[in-house]
């Protein structure tokens, strides 16, 4: 959390958990589903590469050969799509998405980038995401939605022919699907690195974290 932007907060003694059990279950289910989709996708990709010379080594692929990877991909897609839909419906109905990911202020973005460049990445207030975190989460959620939509177009190009033309044709749909995967993998590298650098966030995503008030945030220090 950006030192200048963050207001120090303490836990709300009687509030709900920062990450309720439902969010934790959906988050970790999503992590498993994403890993299955990414590694099986690499197995399928290797059968008909998009970028000449770019291959994924056997150790990184789920499935011994393309048809086996495809089976994993089809199994994982249900988990990813159903779990993702539950997260989005839950996030909209409970107001969590708005509460955690909005608002994003330009000033906060600049301050967070400055702090990060100075390697000031402490996360004093677990109950509030910094502006860059919010942007990254929104981007990865949109990338996930895009993967499902482009995946449908590649999976059933005849039935979803309108969608395929909207995406610019089959090859474009495939390319956008590959680009979405790259965005998610890029996010994952940074996300996991930050979680390991600030392990109390990882602990909170496992156990629920501090208790928060009705606004979804901790109580400002000195107010209780
Ligand atoms: C591609 C897979 C993943 C995606 C798309 C993803 C996405 C997200 C999103 C959107 C949130 C915010 C959730 C919310 O507050 O409602 C979040 C939080 C979090 N994720 Fe992930 N995640 C993934 C994998 C992982 C993995 C593998 C780890 C473990 C190293 C991890 C650790 C965390 C932690 C610790 C938080 C809380 C961050 C904080 O409180 O600052 N995630 N993740």
Short mmCIF file of C-alpha atoms and ligand atoms in Angstrom, two decimals:
data_model
loop_
_atom_site.label_atom_id
_atom_site.label_comp_id
_atom_site.label_asym_id
_atom_site.label_seq_id
_atom_site.Cartn_x
_atom_site.Cartn_y
_atom_site.Cartn_z
CA UNK A 1 0.00 0.00 0.00
CA UNK A 2 1.29 3.45 -0.85
CA UNK A 3 2.53 5.12 2.31
CA UNK A 4 1.30 8.59 1.31
CA UNK A 5 -2.07 7.45 0.10
CA UNK A 6 -2.79 4.97 2.84
CA UNK A 7 -4.63 6.02 5.92
CA UNK A 8 -3.62 3.71 8.76
CA UNK A 9 -6.51 1.53 9.78
CA UNK A 10 -7.09 -1.05 12.44
CA UNK A 11 -9.45 -4.03 12.54
CA UNK A 12 -13.17 -3.58 13.21
CA UNK A 13 -13.76 -5.81 16.25
CA UNK A 14 -17.29 -6.94 15.35
CA UNK A 15 -17.18 -6.69 11.58
CA UNK A 16 -17.19 -9.35 8.87
CA UNK A 17 -13.97 -10.86 7.52
CA UNK A 18 -12.10 -8.96 4.77
CA UNK A 19 -12.22 -12.09 2.58
CA UNK A 20 -15.33 -14.10 3.50
CA UNK A 21 -15.09 -17.89 3.04
CA UNK A 22 -17.09 -17.71 -0.22
CA UNK A 23 -14.53 -15.31 -1.76
CA UNK A 24 -11.64 -17.49 -0.59
CA UNK A 25 -13.19 -20.65 -2.05
CA UNK A 26 -13.86 -18.87 -5.36
CA UNK A 27 -10.39 -17.30 -5.44
CA UNK A 28 -8.52 -20.58 -4.90
CA UNK A 29 -10.87 -22.51 -7.22
CA UNK A 30 -10.15 -19.88 -9.84
CA UNK A 31 -6.39 -20.19 -9.27
CA UNK A 32 -6.54 -23.97 -9.85
CA UNK A 33 -8.85 -23.61 -12.87
CA UNK A 34 -6.58 -20.92 -14.39
CA UNK A 35 -3.49 -23.11 -13.94
CA UNK A 36 -5.26 -26.03 -15.64
CA UNK A 37 -6.43 -23.77 -18.49
CA UNK A 38 -3.01 -22.14 -19.00
CA UNK A 39 -0.92 -25.33 -18.96
CA UNK A 40 -3.39 -27.39 -21.03
CA UNK A 41 -3.71 -24.42 -23.42
CA UNK A 42 0.06 -24.55 -23.93
CA UNK A 43 -0.28 -28.24 -24.84
CA UNK A 44 -2.93 -27.47 -27.46
CA UNK A 45 -0.99 -24.45 -28.78
CA UNK A 46 2.09 -26.53 -29.43
CA UNK A 47 0.18 -28.55 -32.01
CA UNK A 48 -0.43 -25.48 -34.21
CA UNK A 49 1.78 -22.60 -33.06
CA UNK A 50 0.70 -18.97 -33.50
CA UNK A 51 4.13 -17.38 -33.11
CA UNK A 52 6.71 -19.23 -35.16
CA UNK A 53 9.51 -20.54 -32.97
CA UNK A 54 7.53 -20.15 -29.73
CA UNK A 55 7.01 -23.54 -28.07
CA UNK A 56 6.21 -24.57 -24.53
CA UNK A 57 8.41 -27.28 -23.12
CA UNK A 58 6.88 -30.63 -22.16
CA UNK A 59 7.37 -29.95 -18.45
CA UNK A 60 5.09 -26.89 -18.67
CA UNK A 61 2.26 -28.61 -20.55
CA UNK A 62 -0.70 -30.42 -19.00
CA UNK A 63 -1.42 -33.50 -21.12
CA UNK A 64 1.05 -35.77 -22.90
CA UNK A 65 -0.22 -34.79 -26.34
CA UNK A 66 -2.61 -32.22 -27.84
CA UNK A 67 -5.80 -34.34 -27.64
CA UNK A 68 -5.14 -35.06 -23.97
CA UNK A 69 -4.45 -31.37 -23.29
CA UNK A 70 -7.74 -30.57 -25.04
CA UNK A 71 -9.59 -32.89 -22.63
CA UNK A 72 -8.06 -31.03 -19.68
CA UNK A 73 -8.94 -27.70 -21.31
CA UNK A 74 -12.59 -28.71 -21.77
CA UNK A 75 -12.84 -29.97 -18.18
CA UNK A 76 -11.17 -26.84 -16.77
CA UNK A 77 -13.31 -24.48 -18.82
CA UNK A 78 -16.49 -25.46 -16.93
CA UNK A 79 -14.80 -24.88 -13.59
CA UNK A 80 -13.38 -21.54 -14.73
CA UNK A 81 -16.60 -20.27 -16.35
CA UNK A 82 -19.01 -21.38 -13.59
CA UNK A 83 -16.73 -20.24 -10.76
CA UNK A 84 -16.00 -16.94 -12.55
CA UNK A 85 -19.71 -16.32 -13.11
CA UNK A 86 -20.41 -17.01 -9.40
CA UNK A 87 -17.65 -14.52 -8.43
CA UNK A 88 -19.05 -11.83 -10.74
CA UNK A 89 -22.68 -12.34 -9.60
CA UNK A 90 -21.57 -12.39 -5.95
CA UNK A 91 -19.37 -9.32 -6.49
CA UNK A 92 -22.19 -7.31 -8.09
CA UNK A 93 -24.99 -8.40 -5.72
CA UNK A 94 -22.98 -7.84 -2.51
CA UNK A 95 -21.29 -4.69 -3.85
CA UNK A 96 -17.84 -6.27 -3.24
CA UNK A 97 -16.51 -5.47 -6.71
CA UNK A 98 -17.40 -1.78 -6.34
CA UNK A 99 -16.28 -1.65 -2.72
CA UNK A 100 -12.83 -3.23 -3.34
CA UNK A 101 -12.00 -2.08 -6.88
CA UNK A 102 -13.44 1.46 -7.05
CA UNK A 103 -12.83 4.35 -7.11
CA UNK A 104 -9.50 4.64 -8.93
CA UNK A 105 -7.95 8.12 -8.72
CA UNK A 106 -5.18 9.26 -11.07
CA UNK A 107 -3.33 10.84 -8.15
CA UNK A 108 -3.31 7.50 -6.30
CA UNK A 109 -2.08 5.66 -9.41
CA UNK A 110 0.87 8.08 -9.78
CA UNK A 111 1.69 7.86 -6.06
CA UNK A 112 1.58 4.04 -6.07
CA UNK A 113 3.80 3.84 -9.17
CA UNK A 114 6.29 6.25 -7.52
CA UNK A 115 6.32 4.21 -4.31
CA UNK A 116 6.75 0.96 -6.23
CA UNK A 117 9.68 2.38 -8.23
CA UNK A 118 11.28 3.29 -4.89
CA UNK A 119 10.63 -0.33 -3.84
CA UNK A 120 8.21 0.92 -1.15
CA UNK A 121 5.69 -1.85 -1.39
CA UNK A 122 4.64 -2.38 2.19
CA UNK A 123 0.95 -3.19 2.63
CA UNK A 124 0.08 -1.60 5.98
CA UNK A 125 -3.63 -1.58 5.36
CA UNK A 126 -4.78 -4.97 4.10
CA UNK A 127 -8.37 -3.75 3.90
CA UNK A 128 -7.73 -1.35 1.00
CA UNK A 129 -6.21 -2.23 -2.38
CA UNK A 130 -3.89 0.39 -3.86
CA UNK A 131 -4.79 2.02 -7.20
CA UNK A 132 -2.46 -0.17 -9.30
CA UNK A 133 -3.77 -3.32 -7.60
CA UNK A 134 -7.33 -2.24 -8.43
CA UNK A 135 -6.41 -1.68 -12.09
CA UNK A 136 -4.62 -5.05 -12.30
CA UNK A 137 -7.59 -6.88 -10.74
CA UNK A 138 -10.03 -5.20 -13.15
CA UNK A 139 -7.77 -6.03 -16.12
CA UNK A 140 -7.42 -9.70 -15.12
CA UNK A 141 -11.18 -10.06 -14.51
CA UNK A 142 -11.86 -8.60 -17.98
CA UNK A 143 -9.16 -10.87 -19.45
CA UNK A 144 -10.92 -13.86 -17.85
CA UNK A 145 -14.24 -12.83 -19.41
CA UNK A 146 -12.50 -12.32 -22.76
CA UNK A 147 -10.97 -15.83 -22.52
CA UNK A 148 -14.40 -17.39 -22.06
CA UNK A 149 -15.92 -15.42 -24.96
CA UNK A 150 -13.04 -16.03 -27.39
CA UNK A 151 -12.84 -19.65 -26.20
CA UNK A 152 -16.51 -20.15 -27.12
CA UNK A 153 -15.81 -18.74 -30.60
CA UNK A 154 -12.88 -21.13 -31.17
CA UNK A 155 -14.68 -24.12 -29.67
CA UNK A 156 -17.91 -23.79 -31.68
CA UNK A 157 -17.11 -21.53 -34.66
CA UNK A 158 -20.19 -22.68 -36.61
CA UNK A 159 -22.71 -22.24 -33.81
CA UNK A 160 -21.09 -18.93 -32.77
CA UNK A 161 -20.31 -17.75 -36.30
CA UNK A 162 -21.65 -14.23 -35.54
CA UNK A 163 -19.26 -13.98 -32.59
CA UNK A 164 -16.39 -15.24 -34.76
CA UNK A 165 -17.03 -12.52 -37.38
CA UNK A 166 -17.37 -9.92 -34.62
CA UNK A 167 -13.88 -10.94 -33.44
CA UNK A 168 -12.52 -10.55 -36.98
CA UNK A 169 -12.51 -14.21 -38.01
CA UNK A 170 -11.30 -17.51 -36.57
CA UNK A 171 -7.57 -16.67 -36.64
CA UNK A 172 -8.18 -13.36 -34.86
CA UNK A 173 -10.32 -15.09 -32.23
CA UNK A 174 -7.43 -17.51 -31.68
CA UNK A 175 -4.92 -14.69 -31.49
CA UNK A 176 -7.04 -12.71 -28.98
CA UNK A 177 -7.40 -15.90 -26.92
CA UNK A 178 -3.60 -16.26 -26.91
CA UNK A 179 -3.14 -12.56 -26.02
CA UNK A 180 -5.61 -12.94 -23.12
CA UNK A 181 -3.61 -15.90 -21.83
CA UNK A 182 -0.42 -13.80 -21.98
CA UNK A 183 -2.07 -10.99 -19.97
CA UNK A 184 -3.23 -13.50 -17.33
CA UNK A 185 0.21 -15.15 -17.11
CA UNK A 186 1.86 -11.70 -16.77
CA UNK A 187 -0.61 -10.80 -14.03
CA UNK A 188 -0.01 -14.10 -12.27
CA UNK A 189 3.77 -13.62 -12.14
CA UNK A 190 3.43 -10.15 -10.54
CA UNK A 191 0.50 -11.23 -8.33
CA UNK A 192 2.26 -14.27 -6.86
CA UNK A 193 5.51 -12.33 -6.41
CA UNK A 194 3.72 -9.57 -4.47
CA UNK A 195 1.81 -12.13 -2.39
CA UNK A 196 5.12 -13.75 -1.44
CA UNK A 197 6.77 -10.37 -0.74
CA UNK A 198 3.87 -9.34 1.52
CA UNK A 199 2.93 -12.70 3.07
CA UNK A 200 0.27 -11.26 5.41
CA UNK A 201 -1.92 -10.76 2.29
CA UNK A 202 -1.50 -14.46 1.46
CA UNK A 203 -2.37 -15.42 5.02
CA UNK A 204 -5.47 -13.20 4.82
CA UNK A 205 -6.57 -14.87 1.56
CA UNK A 206 -6.21 -18.23 3.35
CA UNK A 207 -7.80 -17.40 6.70
CA UNK A 208 -10.15 -14.47 5.97
CA UNK A 209 -7.98 -11.61 7.21
CA UNK A 210 -8.93 -8.75 9.55
CA UNK A 211 -12.51 -7.84 10.36
CA UNK A 212 -13.89 -4.87 8.44
CA UNK A 213 -16.77 -2.45 8.96
CA UNK A 214 -19.85 -1.89 6.79
CA UNK A 215 -17.76 0.07 4.25
CA UNK A 216 -15.56 -3.00 3.75
CA UNK A 217 -12.53 -1.29 5.27
CA UNK A 218 -10.86 -1.21 8.67
CA UNK A 219 -11.56 1.51 11.20
CA UNK A 220 -9.31 4.59 10.82
CA UNK A 221 -6.68 4.49 13.58
CA UNK A 222 -7.57 6.63 16.58
CA UNK A 223 -11.30 6.57 15.77
CA UNK A 224 -12.13 3.74 18.16
C1 LIG B 1 -4.62 -16.65 -12.42
C2 LIG B 1 -4.98 -16.90 -11.18
C3 LIG B 1 -5.39 -15.81 -10.24
C4 LIG B 1 -6.24 -14.77 -10.44
C5 LIG B 1 -6.98 -14.45 -11.75
C6 LIG B 1 -6.32 -14.00 -9.22
C7 LIG B 1 -7.09 -12.88 -9.04
C8 LIG B 1 -7.27 -12.20 -7.85
C9 LIG B 1 -8.23 -11.17 -7.62
C10 LIG B 1 -9.20 -10.60 -8.66
C11 LIG B 1 -8.12 -10.80 -6.32
C12 LIG B 1 -8.99 -9.77 -5.60
C13 LIG B 1 -10.14 -10.59 -5.01
C14 LIG B 1 -11.14 -9.79 -4.21
O1 LIG B 1 -10.75 -9.05 -3.31
O2 LIG B 1 -12.37 -9.97 -4.44
C15 LIG B 1 -7.05 -11.56 -5.74
C16 LIG B 1 -6.57 -11.45 -4.44
C17 LIG B 1 -5.48 -12.15 -3.95
N1 LIG B 1 -4.80 -13.20 -4.56
FE1 LIG B 1 -5.15 -13.90 -6.41
N2 LIG B 1 -5.50 -14.59 -8.30
C18 LIG B 1 -4.92 -15.70 -8.87
C19 LIG B 1 -4.03 -16.57 -8.29
C20 LIG B 1 -3.42 -16.37 -7.07
C21 LIG B 1 -2.35 -17.17 -6.52
C22 LIG B 1 -1.71 -18.39 -7.21
C23 LIG B 1 -2.04 -16.63 -5.32
C24 LIG B 1 -1.00 -17.13 -4.33
C25 LIG B 1 0.23 -16.91 -4.37
C26 LIG B 1 -2.90 -15.49 -5.09
C27 LIG B 1 -2.91 -14.68 -3.97
C28 LIG B 1 -3.79 -13.64 -3.73
C29 LIG B 1 -3.81 -12.82 -2.52
C30 LIG B 1 -2.83 -12.96 -1.36
C31 LIG B 1 -4.85 -11.89 -2.66
C32 LIG B 1 -5.21 -10.77 -1.68
C33 LIG B 1 -4.37 -9.58 -2.07
C34 LIG B 1 -4.36 -8.49 -1.01
O3 LIG B 1 -5.08 -8.58 -0.01
O4 LIG B 1 -3.60 -7.52 -1.20
N3 LIG B 1 -3.72 -15.36 -6.18
N4 LIG B 1 -6.56 -12.43 -6.69
#
